[in-house]
Amino acid sequence: MDVNIRPLQTHLLTRTFGQYKKPDGVFAMMTYYHEFLTETAGLNKQFDLYSMWQYVLANGPRIDVSEGVKSNSKAVAIRQEGNRFFKDQSWSNAIEKYNESICWAETGSEEVGIGFANRSAVCYEEKSYELCLLNIMLARKHDCPDRLSAKLAAREQNCKQQIADGNSKGTVPSPMFPINVEVNPKIPFMANGLRMAELPTYGRAMIAERSFEPGDVILHEKSLLTVGDARYLHLNCNLCSEWKPYNLIPCPNCVWVMYCSEECRQQDLRTVHRFECGITAKLKHLNSWMVDMGPKLFFYGLTLFGDNVDKIKQFCDSNKRTGSNPMDVDYSGGTDPLEVFKNLQRVKYTKVKDAFDKRLMFLASVFYTVYMQSPLVRSLITTHQHKRFMLHCFNDYMQLAMQANLFCWDLITGPLFPIASIINHSCDPNVVTAARLSYIKLIVLKPIAKGEQIFISYGPVWYQNKDDRKQEQTMSLFRFQCGCVACNPIRLKRWLRSQSELDEQGKRESSTINLLLNNDAVPLATKTNLLQQFVKRNAYTHPNEAFCSGLQVYTEVLYHALMEEWDTNNRAWAMAELEANERKRR
């Protein structure tokens, strides 16, 4: 079960853009918005948030989507679809159907255990023996029937033998990517020598106060919250949004969410999902990707304030968006979610009055009507002031998610990283990161001098994408116009003329690297180290084409290495779960 992330992304994005038959309601929210525009075209009315809210309350849309009830008969029918895919050796489709079956199976019934047993069979075929053993354990925990016991025991024994024979894909990553420079004593997951600055052109920015070299890991931040695409609810964790289809366990009360671990399930039930369980089908129907962060962030904050609406309202009213620095939060004693939330509440962003702003007001109003169908929400949001406050927060946090957090990795996952969100975009970045994880690791791509700004690329780098419409694309996707050297024709020409050629040693290194990269016997750690040395020694030639090719290869190798580290850690986690379960049995 190698996680080759690029084919996976291609597969998922192909499904997103046309070749995949979208289920009903995937883009329902945009349909509702266009209907609203048509209905109000002749009114000649300027809507603000509160008049929009009143209009939606009076005129809809009414979200009439069945929540569904756990059903063993439905679980069996879905599992049989998975069996057909399994017979055809279509493992990815089989695992998705088995997960869906687990969701629909009645809590405490043997159908849950059978689903895990079937999932273990896919893991075995994929040669992921640790995760196969994990699913066998889950099958037994969830009352898998006795008639499957012999088959599970044989599969378990085969897995253990394969691991003993050295056929495991491993549980120790190589290379590993911990922070490998001096850490900030107040923020131990960030390198020392980084600070936030307010710059006229960029607003918030991350600045290096010391030099960094290629391969330096300067940040390893866990996301505060994530939102995921509803179409992948049987592939991704509902809390962290990580792609872990072989780990997922269901919500015991609804049929629409799964979690990659008991820890994620408990945390989500404690913070956000308790407000959503019972209206989840409607929320999935309205799925609007990053703007879904608005309501989630409100209920997350409400939980941190002990479900006291007046208390969180008082804090928000007295802490307007005057500006904040996420590096002011002290993490030395661990993460204090309340302090992180309070800091986030003060983040200053520019509110743009345009068509997009009008759309967000509509989305906030529709989300309000759905969340008020939750009994728990209705029990807390009782006064008119409370209702207006919740609506305002939905809209405010949607704006924050779209503007202060521009990690638009893909259409699958939208994470919120309070510290990393201050890093700006450049088509010529100096750090690289991996996407679609519940954490972010920033790895230096090319030498960074003291005083330089830290940049990542929100999309393709300039030497990958030489489209003259790059600025149009960043404006349409991210609502800003990129001003980097590669997007300014005059500066770009001058910059390209300033480049140097690789010297003879650099050319030899380039040839050696090309040979080694095509040799699967060469360890990934060796390739990574060679590319780091090449980039470090030849950085003076940038933007030389050969050097940029090396940068691109280095980026891809780092990306692959980060995904391999993640995959290996997941196998190690599975083994730790098995060992913990064995200790409990004793």
Coordinates of C-alpha atoms in Angstrom, one line a residue:
M1 CA 0.0 0.0 0.0
D2 CA 2.6 2.5 -1.1
V3 CA 1.3 6.1 -0.8
N4 CA 2.4 7.5 -4.2
I5 CA 0.7 10.8 -3.6
R6 CA 0.8 12.2 -7.2
P7 CA -1.2 9.4 -8.8
L8 CA -3.6 9.6 -5.9
Q9 CA -4.1 13.3 -6.4
T10 CA -4.6 12.8 -10.1
H11 CA -7.2 10.1 -9.4
L12 CA -9.1 12.3 -6.9
L13 CA -8.9 15.5 -9.0
T14 CA -10.0 13.5 -12.0
R15 CA -13.1 12.5 -10.1
T16 CA -13.6 16.1 -9.1
F17 CA -13.4 17.6 -12.6
G18 CA -15.9 15.7 -14.7
Q19 CA -14.9 12.1 -15.3
Y20 CA -16.4 11.2 -11.9
K21 CA -20.2 11.2 -11.7
K22 CA -20.8 13.6 -8.9
P23 CA -23.4 12.6 -6.3
D24 CA -26.5 14.8 -5.9
G25 CA -25.8 18.0 -4.0
V26 CA -22.0 18.2 -4.3
F27 CA -22.2 21.8 -5.6
A28 CA -25.7 22.4 -4.2
M29 CA -24.7 25.6 -2.4
M30 CA -23.7 27.3 -5.6
T31 CA -26.9 26.2 -7.2
Y32 CA -28.8 27.8 -4.4
Y33 CA -26.8 31.0 -4.7
H34 CA -27.4 31.3 -8.4
E35 CA -31.1 30.8 -7.8
F36 CA -31.0 33.6 -5.2
L37 CA -29.3 35.9 -7.7
T38 CA -32.0 35.2 -10.2
E39 CA -34.8 35.7 -7.7
T40 CA -33.4 39.0 -6.5
A41 CA -32.2 40.4 -9.9
G42 CA -35.2 42.8 -10.2
L43 CA -35.3 44.0 -6.6
N44 CA -32.5 46.6 -7.0
K45 CA -31.6 46.0 -3.3
Q46 CA -28.2 46.2 -1.6
F47 CA -27.9 43.4 0.9
D48 CA -25.9 43.5 4.1
L49 CA -25.4 40.5 6.3
Y50 CA -28.5 41.0 8.3
S51 CA -30.9 41.8 5.5
M52 CA -29.5 38.7 3.7
W53 CA -30.2 36.6 6.8
Q54 CA -33.8 37.9 6.9
Y55 CA -34.3 37.1 3.2
V56 CA -33.0 33.6 3.5
L57 CA -35.1 32.9 6.7
A58 CA -38.2 34.1 4.8
N59 CA -37.5 32.6 1.3
G60 CA -35.1 29.7 1.7
P61 CA -33.5 27.7 0.4
R62 CA -35.0 24.9 2.5
I63 CA -32.4 22.1 2.9
D64 CA -34.5 19.0 2.8
V65 CA -32.0 16.2 2.9
S66 CA -32.5 12.9 4.7
E67 CA -30.0 12.2 7.5
G68 CA -30.3 8.4 7.1
V69 CA -30.4 5.9 9.9
K70 CA -28.0 3.1 10.5
S71 CA -29.2 -0.1 8.7
N72 CA -27.7 -3.5 8.6
S73 CA -29.6 -4.4 5.4
K74 CA -28.1 -1.3 3.7
A75 CA -24.7 -2.1 5.1
V76 CA -24.9 -5.6 3.6
A77 CA -25.9 -4.3 0.2
I78 CA -23.0 -1.8 0.1
R79 CA -20.6 -4.4 1.3
Q80 CA -21.6 -6.7 -1.6
E81 CA -20.7 -3.9 -4.0
G82 CA -17.3 -3.8 -2.3
N83 CA -17.0 -7.6 -2.7
R84 CA -17.5 -7.2 -6.5
F85 CA -14.8 -4.6 -6.6
F86 CA -12.5 -6.9 -4.5
K87 CA -13.1 -9.8 -7.0
D88 CA -12.0 -7.5 -9.8
Q89 CA -8.9 -6.5 -7.8
S90 CA -10.1 -2.9 -7.7
W91 CA -8.7 -2.3 -4.3
S92 CA -9.4 1.5 -3.9
N93 CA -13.1 1.1 -4.9
A94 CA -13.4 -2.0 -2.7
I95 CA -12.0 -0.2 0.4
E96 CA -14.3 2.8 -0.2
K97 CA -17.4 0.6 -0.3
Y98 CA -16.3 -1.4 2.8
N99 CA -15.9 1.9 4.7
E100 CA -19.3 3.0 3.6
S101 CA -20.7 -0.3 4.8
I102 CA -19.1 0.1 8.2
C103 CA -20.7 3.6 8.4
W104 CA -24.2 2.2 7.7
A105 CA -23.9 -0.9 9.9
E106 CA -25.8 -0.7 13.2
T107 CA -23.6 0.1 16.2
G108 CA -22.9 -3.2 18.1
S109 CA -23.9 -5.5 15.2
E110 CA -21.7 -8.1 13.6
E111 CA -21.9 -6.2 10.3
V112 CA -19.4 -3.6 11.7
G113 CA -16.9 -6.5 12.4
I114 CA -17.5 -8.0 9.0
G115 CA -16.7 -4.7 7.4
F116 CA -13.3 -4.5 9.2
A117 CA -12.6 -8.2 8.3
N118 CA -13.2 -7.4 4.6
R119 CA -11.0 -4.4 4.9
S120 CA -8.2 -6.5 6.3
A121 CA -8.4 -8.6 3.2
V122 CA -7.7 -5.6 1.0
C123 CA -4.7 -4.6 3.3
Y124 CA -3.3 -8.1 2.9
E125 CA -3.6 -8.0 -0.9
E126 CA -1.9 -4.5 -0.8
K127 CA 0.9 -6.1 1.3
S128 CA 0.3 -3.6 4.1
Y129 CA 0.6 -6.2 6.8
E130 CA 0.6 -3.9 9.9
L131 CA -2.7 -2.3 8.8
C132 CA -4.1 -5.8 8.0
L133 CA -3.4 -6.8 11.6
L134 CA -5.0 -3.6 12.8
N135 CA -8.2 -4.4 10.9
I136 CA -8.2 -8.0 12.2
M137 CA -8.1 -6.5 15.7
L138 CA -10.9 -4.1 14.9
A139 CA -13.0 -7.0 13.4
R140 CA -12.7 -9.0 16.6
K141 CA -13.4 -6.0 18.8
H142 CA -16.6 -5.4 16.9
D143 CA -18.2 -8.8 17.2
C144 CA -17.1 -10.3 13.9
P145 CA -19.0 -13.7 13.6
D146 CA -17.4 -16.9 14.6
R147 CA -17.7 -18.3 11.1
L148 CA -14.9 -15.9 10.0
S149 CA -12.6 -16.7 12.9
A150 CA -10.5 -19.3 11.1
K151 CA -10.0 -17.1 8.1
L152 CA -9.0 -14.2 10.2
A153 CA -6.6 -16.3 12.3
A154 CA -4.9 -17.7 9.1
R155 CA -4.6 -14.1 7.7
E156 CA -3.2 -12.9 11.0
Q157 CA -0.6 -15.7 11.0
N158 CA 0.4 -15.0 7.4
C159 CA 0.8 -11.3 8.2
K160 CA 3.1 -12.0 11.1
Q161 CA 5.1 -14.4 9.0
Q162 CA 5.5 -11.9 6.3
I163 CA 6.7 -9.3 8.8
A164 CA 9.1 -11.8 10.4
D165 CA 10.5 -12.6 6.9
G166 CA 11.4 -9.0 6.3
N167 CA 8.6 -8.3 3.8
S168 CA 7.1 -5.4 5.7
K169 CA 7.5 -1.9 4.1
G170 CA 8.9 -0.8 7.4
T171 CA 8.0 1.2 10.5
V172 CA 11.1 3.4 10.7
P173 CA 11.1 6.3 8.2
S174 CA 14.3 7.0 6.2
P175 CA 14.9 9.9 5.7
M176 CA 13.1 11.4 8.7
F177 CA 12.2 15.1 8.8
P178 CA 12.3 16.4 12.4
I179 CA 13.2 20.0 13.0
N180 CA 17.0 19.8 12.6
V181 CA 17.9 23.4 13.7
E182 CA 17.8 25.2 17.0
V183 CA 14.2 25.5 18.0
N184 CA 12.4 28.5 19.4
P185 CA 12.1 28.1 23.2
K186 CA 8.6 29.5 23.2
I187 CA 7.5 27.6 20.1
P188 CA 9.3 24.2 20.1
F189 CA 7.8 23.2 16.8
M190 CA 9.4 26.2 15.0
A191 CA 13.0 27.1 14.3
N192 CA 14.6 29.8 16.3
G193 CA 15.4 32.9 14.1
L194 CA 11.9 33.4 12.6
R195 CA 9.7 36.4 13.3
M196 CA 6.5 37.9 11.9
A197 CA 6.6 41.4 10.3
E198 CA 3.9 43.7 8.8
L199 CA 5.0 44.7 5.3
P200 CA 3.2 47.3 3.2
T201 CA 2.9 45.1 0.1
Y202 CA 2.2 41.8 1.8
G203 CA 0.7 42.5 5.2
R204 CA 1.7 39.7 7.6
A205 CA 5.0 38.0 6.6
M206 CA 7.5 35.6 8.0
I207 CA 11.1 36.9 8.1
A208 CA 14.3 35.0 8.7
E209 CA 16.5 36.5 11.4
R210 CA 19.3 34.1 10.6
S211 CA 20.5 32.1 7.5
F212 CA 19.1 28.7 6.6
E213 CA 20.4 26.0 4.3
P214 CA 18.6 23.6 2.0
G215 CA 17.2 20.7 4.0
D216 CA 16.7 22.7 7.2
V217 CA 13.3 21.9 8.6
I218 CA 12.0 25.1 10.1
L219 CA 8.4 24.4 11.1
H220 CA 6.3 21.4 12.1
E221 CA 2.9 22.8 13.0
K222 CA -0.3 20.8 13.6
S223 CA -3.4 22.3 12.1
L224 CA -5.9 23.9 14.5
L225 CA -8.9 22.7 12.3
T226 CA -9.4 21.2 8.9
V227 CA -12.2 20.9 6.5
G228 CA -12.5 18.2 3.9
D229 CA -14.4 17.5 0.7
A230 CA -17.6 15.7 1.4
R231 CA -17.1 13.4 -1.6
Y232 CA -14.2 11.6 0.2
L233 CA -15.9 11.0 3.6
H234 CA -15.2 7.3 3.3
L235 CA -11.5 7.9 2.6
N236 CA -10.5 10.8 4.9
C237 CA -10.7 11.5 8.6
N238 CA -13.5 13.9 9.5
L239 CA -11.3 15.7 12.1
C240 CA -7.8 15.8 10.6
S241 CA -8.8 15.2 7.0
E242 CA -5.9 12.9 6.4
W243 CA -6.3 10.2 3.7
K244 CA -6.3 7.0 5.8
P245 CA -8.9 4.7 4.3
Y246 CA -7.4 1.6 6.0
N247 CA -7.6 3.1 9.5
L248 CA -11.1 4.6 9.5
I249 CA -13.7 4.0 12.3
P250 CA -17.3 5.3 12.2
C251 CA -19.2 7.8 14.3
P252 CA -21.5 5.6 16.4
N253 CA -24.5 7.8 15.9
C254 CA -24.6 9.0 12.3
V255 CA -23.7 7.5 8.9
W256 CA -21.7 10.4 7.4
V257 CA -18.4 10.7 9.2
M258 CA -15.3 8.5 9.9
Y259 CA -12.2 8.9 11.9
C260 CA -8.6 7.7 11.5
S261 CA -8.3 7.0 15.2
E262 CA -10.2 6.9 18.5
E263 CA -8.3 10.0 19.5
C264 CA -9.6 11.9 16.5
R265 CA -13.2 10.6 17.1
Q266 CA -13.2 11.7 20.7
Q267 CA -11.7 15.1 20.0
D268 CA -14.3 15.8 17.2
L269 CA -17.2 14.6 19.3
R270 CA -16.0 16.8 22.2
T271 CA -15.5 20.0 20.1
V272 CA -17.4 20.3 16.8
H273 CA -19.2 17.1 15.7
R274 CA -21.5 17.1 18.7
F275 CA -23.1 20.2 17.2
E276 CA -23.3 18.6 13.7
C277 CA -24.3 15.0 14.4
G278 CA -27.9 14.8 13.3
I279 CA -27.6 17.5 10.6
T280 CA -24.4 16.1 9.0
A281 CA -26.1 15.0 5.7
K282 CA -27.4 18.5 5.2
L283 CA -23.9 20.0 5.9
K284 CA -22.3 17.5 3.5
H285 CA -24.9 18.4 0.9
L286 CA -23.9 22.1 1.3
N287 CA -20.2 21.3 1.3
S288 CA -18.4 24.5 0.1
W289 CA -14.8 23.6 1.0
M290 CA -12.8 26.3 2.8
V291 CA -15.8 28.4 3.8
D292 CA -17.1 25.5 5.8
M293 CA -14.3 26.5 8.3
G294 CA -16.5 29.5 9.4
P295 CA -19.1 27.5 11.3
K296 CA -16.6 25.0 12.5
L297 CA -14.4 27.6 14.0
F298 CA -17.3 29.2 15.8
F299 CA -18.4 26.0 17.5
Y300 CA -14.8 25.1 18.2
G301 CA -14.4 28.4 20.0
L302 CA -17.8 28.0 21.8
T303 CA -16.5 24.7 23.2
L304 CA -13.4 26.4 24.5
F305 CA -15.5 28.9 26.3
G306 CA -17.5 26.1 28.0
D307 CA -20.5 26.5 25.7
N308 CA -21.1 29.9 27.3
V309 CA -22.4 32.1 24.4
D310 CA -22.4 35.2 26.5
K311 CA -18.8 34.7 27.5
I312 CA -17.5 34.1 24.0
K313 CA -19.6 37.0 22.7
Q314 CA -18.1 39.3 25.3
F315 CA -14.6 38.3 24.4
C316 CA -15.2 38.7 20.7
D317 CA -16.9 42.1 21.1
S318 CA -14.0 43.4 23.2
N319 CA -11.3 42.0 20.9
K320 CA -12.0 43.4 17.4
R321 CA -9.7 42.5 14.5
T322 CA -7.0 45.0 15.4
G323 CA -4.1 42.7 14.6
S324 CA -2.2 39.9 16.3
N325 CA 1.0 37.9 16.0
P326 CA 0.5 34.1 16.3
M327 CA 4.1 33.8 17.5
D328 CA 3.1 35.6 20.7
V329 CA 1.4 32.5 21.9
D330 CA 3.6 30.5 24.3
Y331 CA 3.7 26.8 23.4
S332 CA 6.5 25.9 25.7
G333 CA 4.2 24.1 28.1
G334 CA 2.1 22.5 25.4
T335 CA -0.7 23.9 23.2
D336 CA -3.4 25.9 24.9
P337 CA -6.3 25.8 22.4
L338 CA -8.1 28.7 24.0
E339 CA -5.1 31.0 23.8
V340 CA -4.5 30.1 20.1
F341 CA -8.2 30.8 19.4
K342 CA -8.1 34.2 21.2
N343 CA -5.0 35.1 19.2
L344 CA -6.8 34.1 16.0
Q345 CA -9.8 36.2 16.9
R346 CA -7.6 39.3 16.8
V347 CA -6.1 38.6 13.3
K348 CA -6.6 41.6 11.1
Y349 CA -7.7 41.0 7.5
T350 CA -8.9 43.3 4.7
K351 CA -12.7 42.8 4.1
V352 CA -13.3 43.3 0.4
K353 CA -16.7 44.5 -0.7
D354 CA -17.3 42.6 -3.9
A355 CA -19.5 39.8 -5.3
F356 CA -17.5 37.2 -3.3
D357 CA -18.4 39.0 -0.1
K358 CA -22.1 38.9 -1.1
R359 CA -21.8 35.2 -1.7
L360 CA -20.2 34.6 1.8
M361 CA -23.1 36.5 3.4
F362 CA -25.5 34.1 1.6
L363 CA -23.5 31.1 2.6
A364 CA -23.4 32.2 6.3
S365 CA -27.2 32.7 6.3
V366 CA -27.9 29.3 4.8
F367 CA -25.5 27.6 7.2
Y368 CA -27.3 29.4 10.0
T369 CA -30.7 27.8 9.0
V370 CA -29.1 24.3 9.0
Y371 CA -27.2 24.6 12.3
M372 CA -30.4 25.9 14.0
Q373 CA -31.9 22.5 13.2
S374 CA -29.4 20.9 15.7
P375 CA -31.1 20.5 19.1
L376 CA -27.8 21.3 20.9
V377 CA -27.4 24.5 18.9
R378 CA -31.0 25.6 19.6
S379 CA -30.5 24.9 23.3
L380 CA -27.5 27.3 23.4
I381 CA -28.4 30.0 20.8
T382 CA -31.6 31.2 22.4
T383 CA -31.9 35.0 22.2
H384 CA -32.0 37.3 19.2
Q385 CA -28.6 38.6 20.2
H386 CA -27.1 35.1 20.3
K387 CA -28.5 34.4 16.8
R388 CA -27.1 37.6 15.3
F389 CA -23.7 36.9 17.0
M390 CA -23.6 33.3 15.6
L391 CA -24.4 34.6 12.1
H392 CA -21.8 37.3 12.3
C393 CA -19.1 34.8 13.5
F394 CA -20.0 32.4 10.6
N395 CA -19.4 35.2 8.1
D396 CA -16.4 36.7 9.9
Y397 CA -14.6 33.3 10.2
M398 CA -15.4 32.5 6.6
Q399 CA -13.6 35.7 5.6
L400 CA -10.7 34.8 7.9
A401 CA -10.4 31.3 6.4
M402 CA -10.3 32.5 2.9
Q403 CA -8.0 35.5 3.4
A404 CA -5.7 34.8 6.4
N405 CA -5.3 31.1 5.5
L406 CA -4.3 30.7 1.9
F407 CA -3.2 27.1 2.1
C408 CA -5.4 26.1 -0.9
W409 CA -3.6 22.8 -1.3
D410 CA -6.2 21.1 -3.5
L411 CA -9.9 20.4 -3.4
I412 CA -9.7 17.7 -0.8
T413 CA -8.3 19.3 2.4
G414 CA -8.4 22.8 3.8
P415 CA -6.2 23.1 7.0
L416 CA -5.9 26.1 9.2
F417 CA -2.4 26.7 10.5
P418 CA -2.2 29.8 12.7
I419 CA 1.6 30.3 12.4
A420 CA 2.1 29.0 8.9
S421 CA -0.8 31.1 7.6
I422 CA 1.4 34.2 7.8
I423 CA 3.7 32.8 5.1
N424 CA 3.2 34.5 1.7
H425 CA 3.2 33.2 -1.8
S426 CA 5.9 33.5 -4.4
C427 CA 6.1 31.7 -7.7
D428 CA 9.8 31.4 -6.8
P429 CA 9.6 29.9 -3.3
N430 CA 12.5 29.3 -0.9
V431 CA 10.7 26.6 1.2
V432 CA 8.6 23.6 0.2
T433 CA 6.0 21.6 2.1
A434 CA 3.7 18.6 1.7
A435 CA 0.0 18.9 1.2
R436 CA -3.1 17.1 2.6
L437 CA -1.8 16.3 6.0
S438 CA -3.0 17.4 9.5
Y439 CA 0.3 19.1 10.0
I440 CA 2.7 21.2 7.9
K441 CA 6.5 20.7 7.6
L442 CA 8.4 23.5 6.0
I443 CA 11.7 22.4 4.5
V444 CA 14.2 25.0 3.1
L445 CA 14.4 24.6 -0.7
K446 CA 17.3 27.0 -1.4
P447 CA 19.6 29.1 0.8
I448 CA 17.8 31.8 2.8
A449 CA 19.8 34.8 4.0
K450 CA 19.2 36.7 7.1
G451 CA 16.5 39.3 6.5
E452 CA 14.8 37.4 3.7
Q453 CA 11.1 36.7 3.6
I454 CA 10.0 33.0 3.8
F455 CA 7.9 32.1 0.7
I456 CA 5.9 29.1 -0.3
S457 CA 4.1 28.6 -3.6
Y458 CA 0.3 28.3 -3.5
G459 CA 0.4 26.7 -6.9
P460 CA 3.0 25.7 -9.6
V461 CA 6.4 27.4 -9.3
W462 CA 7.4 29.7 -12.2
Y463 CA 9.8 27.3 -13.8
Q464 CA 6.9 24.8 -14.0
N465 CA 4.2 27.2 -15.1
K466 CA 5.4 29.8 -17.6
D467 CA 1.8 30.8 -18.5
D468 CA 1.5 34.5 -19.0
R469 CA -1.8 34.4 -17.2
K470 CA -0.3 33.5 -13.8
Q471 CA -1.4 36.8 -12.2
E472 CA -5.0 36.2 -13.5
Q473 CA -4.9 32.7 -12.0
T474 CA -3.7 33.9 -8.5
M475 CA -6.3 36.6 -8.6
S476 CA -9.2 34.3 -9.4
L477 CA -8.1 31.5 -7.0
F478 CA -6.6 33.5 -4.1
R479 CA -8.0 37.0 -4.6
F480 CA -4.6 38.7 -4.9
Q481 CA -2.2 39.6 -7.7
C482 CA 1.2 38.0 -7.4
G483 CA 4.0 40.6 -7.4
C484 CA 7.0 38.2 -7.4
V485 CA 9.9 38.7 -9.8
A486 CA 8.6 35.9 -12.1
C487 CA 5.3 37.7 -12.5
N488 CA 6.8 41.1 -13.5
P489 CA 7.9 40.9 -17.1
I490 CA 10.5 43.7 -16.8
R491 CA 12.0 42.3 -13.6
L492 CA 11.9 38.8 -15.0
K493 CA 13.9 39.7 -18.1
R494 CA 16.5 41.5 -16.0
W495 CA 16.6 38.6 -13.6
L496 CA 17.1 36.0 -16.3
R497 CA 19.9 38.0 -17.8
S498 CA 21.7 38.0 -14.4
Q499 CA 22.0 34.2 -14.2
S500 CA 25.2 32.3 -14.1
E501 CA 26.0 28.9 -15.7
L502 CA 26.8 25.8 -13.7
D503 CA 30.6 25.2 -13.4
E504 CA 32.2 21.9 -14.4
Q505 CA 31.7 20.4 -11.0
G506 CA 28.0 21.5 -11.0
K507 CA 27.6 19.8 -14.4
R508 CA 29.2 16.6 -13.1
E509 CA 27.0 16.6 -10.1
S510 CA 23.9 17.1 -12.3
S511 CA 24.8 14.1 -14.4
T512 CA 25.5 11.9 -11.3
I513 CA 22.2 12.9 -9.8
N514 CA 20.3 12.1 -13.0
L515 CA 21.8 8.6 -13.0
L516 CA 21.1 8.0 -9.3
L517 CA 17.5 9.2 -9.5
N518 CA 16.6 6.6 -12.1
N519 CA 18.1 3.8 -9.9
D520 CA 15.5 2.4 -7.5
A521 CA 18.2 0.7 -5.5
V522 CA 19.6 4.0 -4.3
P523 CA 18.0 4.9 -0.9
L524 CA 15.7 7.9 -0.9
A525 CA 17.8 9.4 1.9
T526 CA 20.9 9.3 -0.4
K527 CA 19.0 11.0 -3.2
T528 CA 17.7 13.7 -0.8
N529 CA 21.2 14.4 0.6
L530 CA 22.8 14.6 -2.9
L531 CA 20.2 17.1 -4.1
Q532 CA 20.5 19.2 -1.0
Q533 CA 24.3 19.5 -1.6
F534 CA 23.7 20.3 -5.3
V535 CA 21.2 23.1 -4.5
K536 CA 23.4 24.5 -1.7
R537 CA 26.6 24.6 -3.9
N538 CA 25.0 25.9 -7.1
A539 CA 22.4 28.4 -5.7
Y540 CA 24.5 31.2 -7.0
T541 CA 23.4 30.3 -10.6
H542 CA 19.7 30.8 -9.9
P543 CA 17.6 31.3 -12.1
N544 CA 19.7 29.1 -14.4
E545 CA 17.6 26.5 -16.2
A546 CA 19.7 23.6 -15.1
F547 CA 19.7 24.7 -11.5
C548 CA 15.9 25.2 -11.6
S549 CA 15.5 21.7 -13.0
G550 CA 17.5 20.5 -10.0
L551 CA 15.2 22.5 -7.7
Q552 CA 12.2 20.9 -9.2
V553 CA 13.6 17.4 -8.8
Y554 CA 14.6 18.2 -5.2
T555 CA 11.0 19.4 -4.6
E556 CA 9.6 16.2 -5.9
V557 CA 12.1 14.0 -4.0
L558 CA 11.3 15.9 -0.8
Y559 CA 7.6 15.5 -1.5
H560 CA 8.0 11.8 -2.0
A561 CA 10.1 11.4 1.1
L562 CA 7.6 13.3 3.3
M563 CA 4.8 11.1 2.0
E564 CA 6.9 8.0 2.7
E565 CA 7.6 9.3 6.2
W566 CA 3.9 9.7 6.7
D567 CA 3.1 6.3 5.4
T568 CA 5.8 4.6 7.5
N569 CA 4.6 6.4 10.6
N570 CA 1.1 5.2 9.9
R571 CA 2.3 1.6 9.9
A572 CA 4.3 2.2 13.1
W573 CA 1.1 3.7 14.7
A574 CA -0.8 0.5 13.7
M575 CA 1.8 -1.6 15.4
A576 CA 1.7 0.5 18.5
E577 CA -2.1 0.1 18.7
L578 CA -1.8 -3.6 18.4
E579 CA 0.8 -3.7 21.2
A580 CA -1.4 -1.5 23.4
N581 CA -4.3 -3.8 22.8
E582 CA -2.2 -6.9 23.6
R583 CA -1.1 -5.3 26.9
K584 CA -4.8 -4.7 27.8
R585 CA -5.6 -8.3 27.1
R586 CA -3.0 -9.4 29.6

